[in-house]
Structure formats: C-alpha cells, structure tokens
Amino acid sequence: MTSLPVIQTVPDTRVGSAPSRRAAMPPRHLADLDLPGRQAVVAELGEPAFRARQLSAHYFGRLVRDPARMTDLPAASRGRLADALLPELLTPVRDVACDGGATRKSLWRLHDGSLVESVLMGYRDRVTACISSQAGCGMACPFCATGQAGLTRNLSTAEIVDQAVHLAGVAASGALPGSPPRLSHVVFMGMGEPLANYARVIAAVRRLTAPAPEGLGLSQRHVTISTVGLVPAMRRLAEEGLSVTLALSLHAPDDELRDELVPVNQRWKVTEVLDAAWHYAECTGRRVSIEYAMIRDVNDQPWRADLLGRLLAGRLAHVNLIPLNPTPGSRWDASPKPVEREFVRRLRAAGVSTTVRDTRGREIDGACGQLAASAVAG
Ligand code: SAH
C-alpha cells in the first residue's frame, strides 16, 4: 500500500508564484523580443532597421551566433549588434550522449550560476528537444528530482528559446545518427513548471513557432506544454489562440493520492483540473495528453486504472504512462511490467487511448525529473 509522507498544505508563496527574492534576470537577447522590438533596439544603436532581420536570420535561420560569421553585416557593426542583442545566455558545462548517440543531454550554466538542462532526442522521423522553463521548480512533487530542490528562478524568454536553438544546431550538425537534421518538436518537460512562468513561456512558444527569420518556424502542434495543473493558467492558455499540445501531469485519479503526489492538487482538485483540460480540448480541438508516472504499489492498482478510465472515457484525451524513474534515495520504484500491462489493458477496455512512454536517457539521468539533479549533487 502507499507509504507516502504526509505533505503539509503547500504555502501560497511556493505554488504558482515567483521566488520571493528578486531574481537576477539575464541581459536582453533578441529572442526576448518580437521583430518590431528588435528593430527598435537596432534603430537605437543608429543602425538601419533591416539589420534586425539579418541578425534574426543568422540566429534562427542559419543557427549562427558568432558575429565573425555574419559577413553580410559591416564588420564595424557586428560587435555592437551582437553585444546588444546576442549576449551569451547559456554556457555549456557538460554534454552526455546515450542510446547510441540518439539522446543527448546538455547541462548549461546561466549568467547567475544557476544550472539547467535540456535533452535532445532523435527518432527516425522527428527530432525532439525537451527544455526547461525554470531553474528548479516550486511544485514539490515528491517523486520528481527537480521538485526536491525548490525554485531558484524563472528563466527569461530567451533563455528558454536559446536551449531549443542550441539543440537545433546540434541536430543540424548531423550529430543524431538516423534522424532528420532538423529540430521538429519541443516539449516543456525539462526543469520547472511552465505555467508558473506563464508570460515568458508563451512568448517563447511564439518565438519557437514564428516563421524564420522572426522565429524558429516550428509547427505549433509540435510544441507540448506540460503542467502540474495550474487551473487559471490552463484556462488562460486555452484563450491564447495557440494550437500547442497540453500535457497534464495527473499521476492519480483520486484527490487523496493526488494531494500527495502533486501537492498543487490541494488547491485545484482532480475534477477542476480535468474540467480545465476539457475546456482546453474544446477551445483548441487538440487532444490533451494525460501523464501518469507508474509507481509500484502507489498509484498502479487495477481500481485506479478503472477510475481513471471512467474519468477519461469519451474525452479528447490520450494517456501517456511513464515508468517511474526513481530519484536517488527514493523509496519508490517503477511498477512491474505485468502491473503496467494490466493498467494499460483496463484503460483501453474503457475506450481510452493509452501508450507507455519510452525511457530515453535513463543512463545519463536525462529522464523525466532527473535533469540537473546529478550535476547539483556533484
Ligand atoms: N512541471 C511540469 C513539467 C516538467 S516534468 C509537469 O509537472 O508537468 C515532465 C513530466 O515528467 C511530468 O509529467 C512529471 O510529473 C514527470 N516526472 C517527473 N519526475 C519523474 C520521475 N521521477 N519519473 C517519471 N516521471 C517523472
């Protein structure tokens, strides 16, 4: 049976709000701004406005960030433009590969010393970047490594976008054997709660999906925002006019267990969070992805599969079961395969489309909830 610690009601200062100390945000970067914003900065420097488009084409289109390689810009302007709009935001600390080179994890140091990670995953038909939206996370889910350390700060829009642009460069260099050379998908499933950093994440989605040279030109449908279930932000997202995929980290179909596994449930209950998910599906026509980490003897009982099936039957939803990736020192483990298979069988019998997520990146701590934890631990 469950042997979970009793989690006190999470104070308002931790859930869904900014860190208390005024966090040190990085210098401005062109990815923080839309094209008119970049043109205004360029004009302030006394340069013709079209330089904004040229710089953007280098950064987003050619994935070039070194001013020396921007030979269509006058040599005298390159340094000045790069200083104003292309500061280095992410310093690479470590890169590790596994799965025969098809999964690559990057650890970055930010200007204030915070560490964040991103993962690039190459498949036969697509390339996915898993990126972070915050340094740390304030949501305190007890099975997630990021949740244990708390929130350091929100990332800026450009710090979020730059992870994807860096990884697009890795893919373009041919580093992923057997995969296309073009980044096609972005998932906000790295560190942090994207909807707790709402405005910057939405701006990042707009940069990632704007056509080049304004942005990276990804399809909105190929961007997934994953959330613990911040209901007001989910409802706001439904009104943005974006057709991104929403993933809801449910992990339990009943409030008693979800209050412990996803503490923000103490504020917004299972029925409220699912209502917000169905509202999103209605507004966008997009199927919502329900994330469910399979934790042995905690949330994997047949009756919970049946209850989940009843909650989701007939809805525009898809269940993604994630074998738990145990965090160091955790007493929890992944569900045994036969238990997982029975859970899948019951959901499908209820008419709910269900898959089990692959476990890319486990040997390099690149799997869900493990990002940067090993680096922080030394
Ligand atoms: N804060 C967001 C996004 C980041 S985590 C969210 O919670 O949705 C991305 C997914 O990985 C979430 O579904 C999260 O619950 C899951 N996850 C975190 N730690 C995990 C672990 N140790 N094993 C399996 N899944 C985990």
mmCIF file of C-alpha atoms and ligand atoms in Angstrom:
data_model
loop_
_atom_site.group_PDB
_atom_site.id
_atom_site.type_symbol
_atom_site.label_atom_id
_atom_site.label_comp_id
_atom_site.label_asym_id
_atom_site.label_seq_id
_atom_site.Cartn_x
_atom_site.Cartn_y
_atom_site.Cartn_z
ATOM 1 C CA MET A 1 0.000 0.000 0.000
ATOM 2 C CA THR A 2 1.012 3.598 -0.125
ATOM 3 C CA SER A 3 3.697 4.709 2.263
ATOM 4 C CA LEU A 4 3.845 8.328 1.270
ATOM 5 C CA PRO A 5 4.876 11.099 3.617
ATOM 6 C CA VAL A 6 2.098 13.403 4.678
ATOM 7 C CA ILE A 7 2.706 16.622 2.833
ATOM 8 C CA GLN A 8 1.629 19.800 4.537
ATOM 9 C CA THR A 9 -0.507 22.203 2.544
ATOM 10 C CA VAL A 10 1.936 23.957 0.289
ATOM 11 C CA PRO A 11 2.117 27.631 1.248
ATOM 12 C CA ASP A 12 0.968 30.105 -1.396
ATOM 13 C CA THR A 13 4.449 31.528 -1.701
ATOM 14 C CA ARG A 14 5.673 28.285 -3.242
ATOM 15 C CA VAL A 15 2.883 27.239 -5.552
ATOM 16 C CA GLY A 16 2.444 29.157 -8.761
ATOM 17 C CA SER A 17 4.200 32.283 -7.623
ATOM 18 C CA ALA A 18 7.554 33.892 -8.272
ATOM 19 C CA PRO A 19 10.530 33.387 -5.957
ATOM 20 C CA SER A 20 10.451 35.794 -3.037
ATOM 21 C CA ARG A 21 13.921 37.287 -3.554
ATOM 22 C CA ARG A 22 14.136 39.437 -6.668
ATOM 23 C CA ALA A 23 15.824 37.042 -9.053
ATOM 24 C CA ALA A 24 18.677 38.198 -11.246
ATOM 25 C CA MET A 25 17.412 38.031 -14.804
ATOM 26 C CA PRO A 26 19.885 37.792 -17.686
ATOM 27 C CA PRO A 27 20.737 40.551 -20.194
ATOM 28 C CA ARG A 28 18.313 41.220 -23.032
ATOM 29 C CA HIS A 29 18.608 38.985 -26.087
ATOM 30 C CA LEU A 30 16.908 39.177 -29.476
ATOM 31 C CA ALA A 31 14.836 36.087 -28.640
ATOM 32 C CA ASP A 32 13.164 38.101 -25.834
ATOM 33 C CA LEU A 33 11.721 40.447 -28.464
ATOM 34 C CA ASP A 34 9.469 40.150 -31.469
ATOM 35 C CA LEU A 35 10.763 41.541 -34.760
ATOM 36 C CA PRO A 36 9.478 45.119 -34.215
ATOM 37 C CA GLY A 37 11.120 45.086 -30.764
ATOM 38 C CA ARG A 38 14.438 44.040 -32.314
ATOM 39 C CA GLN A 39 14.088 46.745 -34.960
ATOM 40 C CA ALA A 40 13.618 49.349 -32.229
ATOM 41 C CA VAL A 41 16.818 48.237 -30.469
ATOM 42 C CA VAL A 42 18.756 48.271 -33.721
ATOM 43 C CA ALA A 43 17.456 51.773 -34.518
ATOM 44 C CA GLU A 44 18.548 52.986 -31.049
ATOM 45 C CA LEU A 45 22.069 51.859 -31.962
ATOM 46 C CA GLY A 46 21.895 54.046 -35.065
ATOM 47 C CA GLU A 47 21.783 51.058 -37.423
ATOM 48 C CA PRO A 48 19.256 50.602 -40.244
ATOM 49 C CA ALA A 49 16.197 48.636 -39.106
ATOM 50 C CA PHE A 50 16.795 45.814 -41.607
ATOM 51 C CA ARG A 51 19.810 44.725 -39.560
ATOM 52 C CA ALA A 52 17.287 43.228 -37.095
ATOM 53 C CA ARG A 53 16.068 40.891 -39.810
ATOM 54 C CA GLN A 54 19.633 39.994 -40.804
ATOM 55 C CA LEU A 55 20.634 39.197 -37.222
ATOM 56 C CA SER A 56 17.445 37.169 -36.737
ATOM 57 C CA ALA A 57 18.107 35.204 -39.930
ATOM 58 C CA HIS A 58 21.552 34.268 -38.635
ATOM 59 C CA TYR A 59 20.305 33.215 -35.202
ATOM 60 C CA PHE A 60 17.031 31.455 -36.058
ATOM 61 C CA GLY A 61 17.538 30.573 -39.717
ATOM 62 C CA ARG A 62 21.208 29.619 -40.055
ATOM 63 C CA LEU A 63 21.716 28.858 -36.349
ATOM 64 C CA VAL A 64 24.781 31.127 -36.398
ATOM 65 C CA ARG A 65 25.533 33.199 -33.286
ATOM 66 C CA ASP A 66 29.195 34.135 -33.848
ATOM 67 C CA PRO A 67 29.348 37.743 -35.175
ATOM 68 C CA ALA A 68 32.544 36.956 -37.119
ATOM 69 C CA ARG A 69 30.495 34.660 -39.360
ATOM 70 C CA MET A 70 27.874 37.323 -40.139
ATOM 71 C CA THR A 71 29.635 38.508 -43.264
ATOM 72 C CA ASP A 72 26.614 40.348 -44.656
ATOM 73 C CA LEU A 73 26.921 42.836 -41.767
ATOM 74 C CA PRO A 74 29.558 45.604 -41.895
ATOM 75 C CA ALA A 75 32.487 44.469 -39.748
ATOM 76 C CA ALA A 76 32.268 47.672 -37.693
ATOM 77 C CA SER A 77 28.619 46.961 -36.722
ATOM 78 C CA ARG A 78 28.895 43.262 -35.924
ATOM 79 C CA GLY A 79 30.293 43.552 -32.426
ATOM 80 C CA ARG A 80 27.934 46.343 -31.430
ATOM 81 C CA LEU A 81 24.856 44.491 -32.695
ATOM 82 C CA ALA A 82 25.919 41.218 -31.094
ATOM 83 C CA ASP A 83 26.626 42.951 -27.759
ATOM 84 C CA ALA A 84 23.152 44.496 -27.766
ATOM 85 C CA LEU A 85 21.136 41.519 -28.991
ATOM 86 C CA LEU A 86 23.145 38.300 -28.786
ATOM 87 C CA PRO A 87 24.707 38.052 -25.312
ATOM 88 C CA GLU A 88 25.777 34.517 -24.398
ATOM 89 C CA LEU A 89 22.991 33.227 -22.143
ATOM 90 C CA LEU A 90 23.841 29.544 -21.831
ATOM 91 C CA THR A 91 27.381 28.394 -21.160
ATOM 92 C CA PRO A 92 27.807 24.700 -21.870
ATOM 93 C CA VAL A 93 29.024 22.811 -18.804
ATOM 94 C CA ARG A 94 28.667 19.218 -19.914
ATOM 95 C CA ASP A 95 27.209 17.175 -22.771
ATOM 96 C CA VAL A 96 26.470 13.475 -22.487
ATOM 97 C CA ALA A 97 25.095 11.067 -25.058
ATOM 98 C CA CYS A 98 23.439 7.660 -24.793
ATOM 99 C CA ASP A 99 21.128 5.386 -26.821
ATOM 100 C CA GLY A 100 23.901 5.140 -29.435
ATOM 101 C CA GLY A 101 24.107 8.920 -29.724
ATOM 102 C CA ALA A 102 20.371 9.385 -30.364
ATOM 103 C CA THR A 103 19.811 11.002 -26.932
ATOM 104 C CA ARG A 104 21.998 13.882 -25.835
ATOM 105 C CA LYS A 105 21.739 15.790 -22.595
ATOM 106 C CA SER A 106 23.190 19.277 -22.221
ATOM 107 C CA LEU A 107 23.873 20.971 -18.918
ATOM 108 C CA TRP A 108 24.055 24.779 -19.073
ATOM 109 C CA ARG A 109 25.228 27.435 -16.647
ATOM 110 C CA LEU A 110 23.221 30.664 -16.692
ATOM 111 C CA HIS A 111 24.689 34.117 -16.097
ATOM 112 C CA ASP A 112 23.923 33.948 -12.361
ATOM 113 C CA GLY A 113 25.418 30.476 -11.934
ATOM 114 C CA SER A 114 22.090 28.597 -11.997
ATOM 115 C CA LEU A 115 22.212 25.259 -13.800
ATOM 116 C CA VAL A 116 19.572 23.992 -16.212
ATOM 117 C CA GLU A 117 19.409 21.071 -18.582
ATOM 118 C CA SER A 118 17.903 20.199 -21.933
ATOM 119 C CA VAL A 119 17.687 16.877 -23.745
ATOM 120 C CA LEU A 120 17.727 16.249 -27.488
ATOM 121 C CA MET A 121 16.118 13.038 -28.722
ATOM 122 C CA GLY A 122 16.491 11.795 -32.281
ATOM 123 C CA TYR A 123 13.937 9.425 -33.793
ATOM 124 C CA ARG A 124 13.646 8.053 -37.324
ATOM 125 C CA ASP A 125 11.070 10.653 -38.382
ATOM 126 C CA ARG A 126 11.491 13.542 -35.935
ATOM 127 C CA VAL A 127 13.802 15.316 -33.518
ATOM 128 C CA THR A 128 12.528 16.454 -30.116
ATOM 129 C CA ALA A 129 14.049 18.942 -27.683
ATOM 130 C CA CYS A 130 12.989 18.689 -24.031
ATOM 131 C CA ILE A 131 13.617 22.106 -22.493
ATOM 132 C CA SER A 132 13.462 23.798 -19.087
ATOM 133 C CA SER A 133 11.285 26.785 -18.212
ATOM 134 C CA GLN A 134 12.613 27.490 -14.705
ATOM 135 C CA ALA A 135 15.819 26.911 -12.753
ATOM 136 C CA GLY A 136 14.454 24.429 -10.208
ATOM 137 C CA CYS A 137 10.737 24.117 -9.547
ATOM 138 C CA GLY A 138 8.381 25.190 -6.787
ATOM 139 C CA MET A 139 5.767 22.464 -7.239
ATOM 140 C CA ALA A 140 7.357 19.993 -4.792
ATOM 141 C CA CYS A 141 6.138 16.740 -6.383
ATOM 142 C CA PRO A 142 7.828 14.171 -4.110
ATOM 143 C CA PHE A 143 8.773 11.704 -6.890
ATOM 144 C CA CYS A 144 10.493 14.344 -9.052
ATOM 145 C CA ALA A 145 14.156 15.208 -8.526
ATOM 146 C CA THR A 146 13.707 18.820 -9.639
ATOM 147 C CA GLY A 147 10.853 19.272 -7.190
ATOM 148 C CA GLN A 148 13.079 18.397 -4.221
ATOM 149 C CA ALA A 149 15.402 21.384 -4.563
ATOM 150 C CA GLY A 150 12.762 24.122 -4.851
ATOM 151 C CA LEU A 151 12.611 27.055 -7.224
ATOM 152 C CA THR A 152 15.656 29.218 -7.945
ATOM 153 C CA ARG A 153 14.132 31.500 -10.573
ATOM 154 C CA ASN A 154 12.108 31.777 -13.739
ATOM 155 C CA LEU A 155 14.050 31.593 -16.985
ATOM 156 C CA SER A 156 13.802 34.532 -19.370
ATOM 157 C CA THR A 157 12.082 34.022 -22.712
ATOM 158 C CA ALA A 158 15.442 33.974 -24.473
ATOM 159 C CA GLU A 159 16.960 31.506 -22.005
ATOM 160 C CA ILE A 160 14.089 29.152 -22.849
ATOM 161 C CA VAL A 161 14.280 29.706 -26.617
ATOM 162 C CA ASP A 162 18.078 29.515 -26.718
ATOM 163 C CA GLN A 163 18.009 25.917 -25.409
ATOM 164 C CA ALA A 164 15.975 24.897 -28.462
ATOM 165 C CA VAL A 165 18.125 26.958 -30.840
ATOM 166 C CA HIS A 166 21.313 25.373 -29.455
ATOM 167 C CA LEU A 167 19.809 21.895 -29.840
ATOM 168 C CA ALA A 168 18.589 22.713 -33.358
ATOM 169 C CA GLY A 169 22.241 23.464 -34.112
ATOM 170 C CA VAL A 170 23.302 20.089 -32.713
ATOM 171 C CA ALA A 171 20.715 18.330 -34.887
ATOM 172 C CA ALA A 172 21.788 20.371 -37.937
ATOM 173 C CA SER A 173 25.416 19.335 -37.395
ATOM 174 C CA GLY A 174 24.369 15.742 -38.118
ATOM 175 C CA ALA A 175 25.032 14.593 -34.550
ATOM 176 C CA LEU A 176 21.925 12.373 -34.390
ATOM 177 C CA PRO A 177 22.509 9.182 -36.383
ATOM 178 C CA GLY A 178 19.466 8.021 -38.339
ATOM 179 C CA SER A 179 17.395 11.147 -37.593
ATOM 180 C CA PRO A 180 16.450 14.148 -39.716
ATOM 181 C CA PRO A 181 18.860 17.098 -39.319
ATOM 182 C CA ARG A 182 16.047 19.469 -38.363
ATOM 183 C CA LEU A 183 14.587 20.021 -34.904
ATOM 184 C CA SER A 184 10.836 19.411 -35.295
ATOM 185 C CA HIS A 185 9.352 19.082 -31.780
ATOM 186 C CA VAL A 186 9.760 20.908 -28.473
ATOM 187 C CA VAL A 187 8.374 19.660 -25.156
ATOM 188 C CA PHE A 188 8.353 21.767 -21.980
ATOM 189 C CA MET A 189 9.154 18.726 -19.853
ATOM 190 C CA GLY A 190 12.556 19.712 -18.524
ATOM 191 C CA MET A 191 13.009 21.550 -15.240
ATOM 192 C CA GLY A 192 10.267 23.803 -13.946
ATOM 193 C CA GLU A 193 6.542 24.373 -14.177
ATOM 194 C CA PRO A 194 5.963 26.217 -17.478
ATOM 195 C CA LEU A 195 2.595 27.681 -16.479
ATOM 196 C CA ALA A 196 4.165 29.228 -13.350
ATOM 197 C CA ASN A 197 6.367 31.277 -15.721
ATOM 198 C CA TYR A 198 3.399 31.991 -17.958
ATOM 199 C CA ALA A 199 4.196 35.169 -19.922
ATOM 200 C CA ARG A 200 7.787 34.153 -20.722
ATOM 201 C CA VAL A 201 6.778 30.650 -21.759
ATOM 202 C CA ILE A 202 4.048 31.965 -24.073
ATOM 203 C CA ALA A 203 6.492 34.447 -25.613
ATOM 204 C CA ALA A 204 8.969 31.567 -26.040
ATOM 205 C CA VAL A 205 6.306 29.489 -27.813
ATOM 206 C CA ARG A 206 5.654 32.434 -30.147
ATOM 207 C CA ARG A 207 9.391 32.734 -30.960
ATOM 208 C CA LEU A 208 9.724 28.967 -31.489
ATOM 209 C CA THR A 209 6.752 28.874 -33.852
ATOM 210 C CA ALA A 210 7.101 32.184 -35.732
ATOM 211 C CA PRO A 211 8.385 31.611 -39.269
ATOM 212 C CA ALA A 212 12.068 32.426 -39.891
ATOM 213 C CA PRO A 213 13.613 34.946 -39.636
ATOM 214 C CA GLU A 214 11.371 36.099 -36.772
ATOM 215 C CA GLY A 215 11.471 32.685 -35.104
ATOM 216 C CA LEU A 216 12.457 29.043 -35.386
ATOM 217 C CA GLY A 217 9.477 28.098 -37.552
ATOM 218 C CA LEU A 218 8.250 25.024 -35.651
ATOM 219 C CA SER A 219 4.651 23.927 -36.024
ATOM 220 C CA GLN A 220 2.520 24.896 -33.001
ATOM 221 C CA ARG A 221 1.171 21.366 -32.995
ATOM 222 C CA HIS A 222 4.695 20.117 -32.403
ATOM 223 C CA VAL A 223 5.085 22.064 -29.170
ATOM 224 C CA THR A 224 3.895 20.468 -25.910
ATOM 225 C CA ILE A 225 3.400 22.353 -22.656
ATOM 226 C CA SER A 226 3.308 20.044 -19.648
ATOM 227 C CA THR A 227 1.728 21.241 -16.400
ATOM 228 C CA VAL A 228 1.004 20.042 -12.864
ATOM 229 C CA GLY A 229 -2.429 21.608 -13.364
ATOM 230 C CA LEU A 230 -2.444 25.326 -12.564
ATOM 231 C CA VAL A 231 -6.114 25.760 -13.425
ATOM 232 C CA PRO A 232 -6.345 29.535 -14.037
ATOM 233 C CA ALA A 233 -3.259 29.396 -16.291
ATOM 234 C CA MET A 234 -4.661 26.387 -18.192
ATOM 235 C CA ARG A 235 -7.849 28.365 -18.848
ATOM 236 C CA ARG A 236 -5.834 31.374 -19.958
ATOM 237 C CA LEU A 237 -3.776 29.173 -22.284
ATOM 238 C CA ALA A 238 -6.976 27.959 -23.926
ATOM 239 C CA GLU A 239 -7.716 31.570 -24.922
ATOM 240 C CA GLU A 240 -4.283 32.292 -26.465
ATOM 241 C CA GLY A 241 -5.257 31.109 -29.926
ATOM 242 C CA LEU A 242 -2.307 28.679 -29.968
ATOM 243 C CA SER A 243 -2.698 25.070 -31.078
ATOM 244 C CA VAL A 244 0.028 23.669 -28.851
ATOM 245 C CA THR A 245 -0.431 20.292 -27.170
ATOM 246 C CA LEU A 246 -1.302 20.427 -23.485
ATOM 247 C CA ALA A 247 0.030 17.650 -21.264
ATOM 248 C CA LEU A 248 -1.462 17.319 -17.784
ATOM 249 C CA SER A 249 0.611 15.540 -15.136
ATOM 250 C CA LEU A 250 -2.244 13.742 -13.399
ATOM 251 C CA HIS A 251 -0.487 10.741 -11.765
ATOM 252 C CA ALA A 252 -3.556 9.820 -9.685
ATOM 253 C CA PRO A 253 -7.289 9.768 -10.447
ATOM 254 C CA ASP A 254 -8.351 10.474 -6.839
ATOM 255 C CA ASP A 255 -7.760 13.541 -4.677
ATOM 256 C CA GLU A 256 -6.476 11.622 -1.678
ATOM 257 C CA LEU A 257 -3.440 10.300 -3.540
ATOM 258 C CA ARG A 258 -3.018 13.260 -5.935
ATOM 259 C CA ASP A 259 -2.859 15.651 -2.951
ATOM 260 C CA GLU A 260 0.374 13.846 -2.046
ATOM 261 C CA LEU A 261 1.902 13.110 -5.465
ATOM 262 C CA VAL A 262 1.148 16.525 -6.968
ATOM 263 C CA PRO A 263 0.779 18.873 -3.977
ATOM 264 C CA VAL A 264 -0.807 21.659 -6.054
ATOM 265 C CA ASN A 265 -3.852 19.352 -6.084
ATOM 266 C CA GLN A 266 -4.525 20.641 -2.587
ATOM 267 C CA ARG A 267 -5.508 23.877 -4.327
ATOM 268 C CA TRP A 268 -7.094 22.595 -7.569
ATOM 269 C CA LYS A 269 -8.752 19.182 -7.321
ATOM 270 C CA VAL A 270 -8.871 16.379 -9.891
ATOM 271 C CA THR A 271 -12.316 17.353 -11.223
ATOM 272 C CA GLU A 272 -11.320 21.036 -11.566
ATOM 273 C CA VAL A 273 -8.080 20.235 -13.328
ATOM 274 C CA LEU A 274 -9.771 17.797 -15.709
ATOM 275 C CA ASP A 275 -12.516 20.360 -16.434
ATOM 276 C CA ALA A 276 -9.795 22.842 -17.382
ATOM 277 C CA ALA A 277 -8.199 20.188 -19.615
ATOM 278 C CA TRP A 278 -11.526 19.514 -21.396
ATOM 279 C CA HIS A 279 -12.023 23.254 -21.797
ATOM 280 C CA TYR A 280 -8.606 23.393 -23.484
ATOM 281 C CA ALA A 281 -9.533 20.490 -25.772
ATOM 282 C CA GLU A 282 -12.811 22.206 -26.684
ATOM 283 C CA CYS A 283 -11.220 25.579 -27.427
ATOM 284 C CA THR A 284 -8.324 24.196 -29.473
ATOM 285 C CA GLY A 285 -9.605 20.898 -30.866
ATOM 286 C CA ARG A 286 -6.378 19.383 -29.541
ATOM 287 C CA ARG A 287 -6.249 16.068 -27.731
ATOM 288 C CA VAL A 288 -4.916 16.513 -24.193
ATOM 289 C CA SER A 289 -2.126 14.236 -23.081
ATOM 290 C CA ILE A 290 -2.631 12.802 -19.583
ATOM 291 C CA GLU A 291 0.731 11.977 -17.977
ATOM 292 C CA TYR A 292 0.778 9.216 -15.385
ATOM 293 C CA ALA A 293 4.016 8.003 -13.763
ATOM 294 C CA MET A 294 3.596 4.346 -12.839
ATOM 295 C CA ILE A 295 4.754 3.992 -9.223
ATOM 296 C CA ARG A 296 4.827 0.487 -7.759
ATOM 297 C CA ASP A 297 2.067 -0.131 -5.189
ATOM 298 C CA VAL A 298 1.334 3.608 -5.006
ATOM 299 C CA ASN A 299 -0.855 4.548 -7.992
ATOM 300 C CA ASP A 300 -0.834 1.403 -10.158
ATOM 301 C CA GLN A 301 -3.760 -0.596 -8.708
ATOM 302 C CA PRO A 302 -6.416 -2.007 -11.080
ATOM 303 C CA TRP A 303 -9.125 0.035 -9.349
ATOM 304 C CA ARG A 304 -7.217 3.249 -10.084
ATOM 305 C CA ALA A 305 -6.939 2.249 -13.745
ATOM 306 C CA ASP A 306 -10.716 1.714 -13.791
ATOM 307 C CA LEU A 307 -11.381 5.044 -12.069
ATOM 308 C CA LEU A 308 -9.047 6.831 -14.497
ATOM 309 C CA GLY A 309 -10.809 5.086 -17.387
ATOM 310 C CA ARG A 310 -14.193 6.356 -16.156
ATOM 311 C CA LEU A 311 -12.869 9.924 -15.807
ATOM 312 C CA LEU A 312 -11.392 9.959 -19.326
ATOM 313 C CA ALA A 313 -13.814 7.816 -21.361
ATOM 314 C CA GLY A 314 -15.337 9.750 -24.246
ATOM 315 C CA ARG A 315 -12.952 12.688 -23.805
ATOM 316 C CA LEU A 316 -10.398 14.103 -26.253
ATOM 317 C CA ALA A 317 -7.543 12.563 -24.259
ATOM 318 C CA HIS A 318 -4.591 10.260 -24.591
ATOM 319 C CA VAL A 319 -2.865 8.618 -21.629
ATOM 320 C CA ASN A 320 0.913 8.548 -21.540
ATOM 321 C CA LEU A 321 2.106 6.130 -18.862
ATOM 322 C CA ILE A 322 5.659 6.911 -17.721
ATOM 323 C CA PRO A 323 7.565 4.149 -15.944
ATOM 324 C CA LEU A 324 8.772 5.920 -12.771
ATOM 325 C CA ASN A 325 12.373 6.925 -12.940
ATOM 326 C CA PRO A 326 13.345 6.518 -9.274
ATOM 327 C CA THR A 327 15.136 9.543 -7.849
ATOM 328 C CA PRO A 328 18.291 8.908 -5.812
ATOM 329 C CA GLY A 329 17.426 7.807 -2.296
ATOM 330 C CA SER A 330 13.739 7.442 -3.099
ATOM 331 C CA ARG A 331 11.802 4.530 -1.653
ATOM 332 C CA TRP A 332 9.618 4.387 -4.746
ATOM 333 C CA ASP A 333 10.132 2.234 -7.776
ATOM 334 C CA ALA A 334 8.586 1.724 -11.197
ATOM 335 C CA SER A 335 5.627 -0.623 -11.450
ATOM 336 C CA PRO A 336 6.439 -4.180 -12.574
ATOM 337 C CA LYS A 337 5.750 -4.766 -16.286
ATOM 338 C CA PRO A 338 2.773 -7.141 -15.707
ATOM 339 C CA VAL A 339 1.116 -4.495 -13.488
ATOM 340 C CA GLU A 340 1.778 -1.859 -16.138
ATOM 341 C CA ARG A 341 0.302 -4.108 -18.848
ATOM 342 C CA GLU A 342 -2.849 -4.685 -16.787
ATOM 343 C CA PHE A 343 -3.185 -0.918 -16.231
ATOM 344 C CA VAL A 344 -2.932 -0.329 -19.990
ATOM 345 C CA ARG A 345 -5.422 -3.136 -20.697
ATOM 346 C CA ARG A 346 -8.026 -1.660 -18.344
ATOM 347 C CA LEU A 347 -7.685 1.851 -19.748
ATOM 348 C CA ARG A 348 -8.015 0.582 -23.314
ATOM 349 C CA ALA A 349 -11.002 -1.546 -22.305
ATOM 350 C CA ALA A 350 -12.614 1.691 -21.099
ATOM 351 C CA GLY A 351 -12.037 3.122 -24.584
ATOM 352 C CA VAL A 352 -9.142 5.373 -23.585
ATOM 353 C CA SER A 353 -6.193 5.620 -25.970
ATOM 354 C CA THR A 354 -3.067 4.722 -23.975
ATOM 355 C CA THR A 355 0.645 4.316 -24.635
ATOM 356 C CA VAL A 356 3.693 3.728 -22.442
ATOM 357 C CA ARG A 357 6.393 6.330 -22.902
ATOM 358 C CA ASP A 358 9.859 5.181 -23.900
ATOM 359 C CA THR A 359 12.539 5.662 -21.302
ATOM 360 C CA ARG A 360 15.099 7.597 -23.276
ATOM 361 C CA GLY A 361 18.056 8.999 -21.447
ATOM 362 C CA ARG A 362 17.833 6.998 -18.223
ATOM 363 C CA GLU A 363 21.503 6.065 -18.084
ATOM 364 C CA ILE A 364 22.520 9.737 -18.339
ATOM 365 C CA ASP A 365 19.978 10.998 -15.792
ATOM 366 C CA GLY A 366 18.216 12.584 -18.731
ATOM 367 C CA ALA A 367 14.831 11.084 -17.982
ATOM 368 C CA CYS A 368 11.868 12.944 -16.550
ATOM 369 C CA GLY A 369 12.512 14.748 -13.327
ATOM 370 C CA GLN A 370 16.203 13.859 -13.226
ATOM 371 C CA LEU A 371 17.523 16.904 -15.015
ATOM 372 C CA ALA A 372 20.426 18.681 -13.372
ATOM 373 C CA ALA A 373 19.923 16.778 -10.133
ATOM 374 C CA SER A 374 23.117 14.778 -10.572
ATOM 375 C CA ALA A 375 25.042 17.914 -11.526
ATOM 376 C CA VAL A 376 23.835 19.744 -8.438
ATOM 377 C CA ALA A 377 24.724 16.719 -6.329
ATOM 378 C CA GLY A 378 28.229 16.961 -7.815
HETATM 379 N N1 SAH B 1 6.248 20.773 -14.270
HETATM 380 C C1 SAH B 1 5.729 20.177 -15.476
HETATM 381 C C2 SAH B 1 6.768 19.782 -16.497
HETATM 382 C C3 SAH B 1 8.051 19.120 -16.067
HETATM 383 S S1 SAH B 1 8.124 17.408 -15.675
HETATM 384 C C4 SAH B 1 4.862 18.999 -15.131
HETATM 385 O O1 SAH B 1 4.891 18.555 -13.991
HETATM 386 O O2 SAH B 1 4.110 18.555 -15.989
HETATM 387 C C5 SAH B 1 7.620 16.475 -17.072
HETATM 388 C C6 SAH B 1 6.912 15.170 -16.686
HETATM 389 O O3 SAH B 1 7.820 14.258 -16.028
HETATM 390 C C7 SAH B 1 5.759 15.387 -15.722
HETATM 391 O O4 SAH B 1 4.655 14.601 -16.108
HETATM 392 C C8 SAH B 1 6.350 14.871 -14.422
HETATM 393 O O5 SAH B 1 5.362 14.517 -13.491
HETATM 394 C C9 SAH B 1 7.170 13.708 -14.896
HETATM 395 N N2 SAH B 1 8.150 13.224 -13.927
HETATM 396 C C10 SAH B 1 8.840 13.946 -13.014
HETATM 397 N N3 SAH B 1 9.651 13.158 -12.293
HETATM 398 C C11 SAH B 1 9.503 11.904 -12.753
HETATM 399 C C12 SAH B 1 10.077 10.652 -12.415
HETATM 400 N N4 SAH B 1 10.985 10.548 -11.433
HETATM 401 N N5 SAH B 1 9.674 9.556 -13.110
HETATM 402 C C13 SAH B 1 8.766 9.672 -14.107
HETATM 403 N N6 SAH B 1 8.178 10.826 -14.467
HETATM 404 C C14 SAH B 1 8.543 11.935 -13.799
#
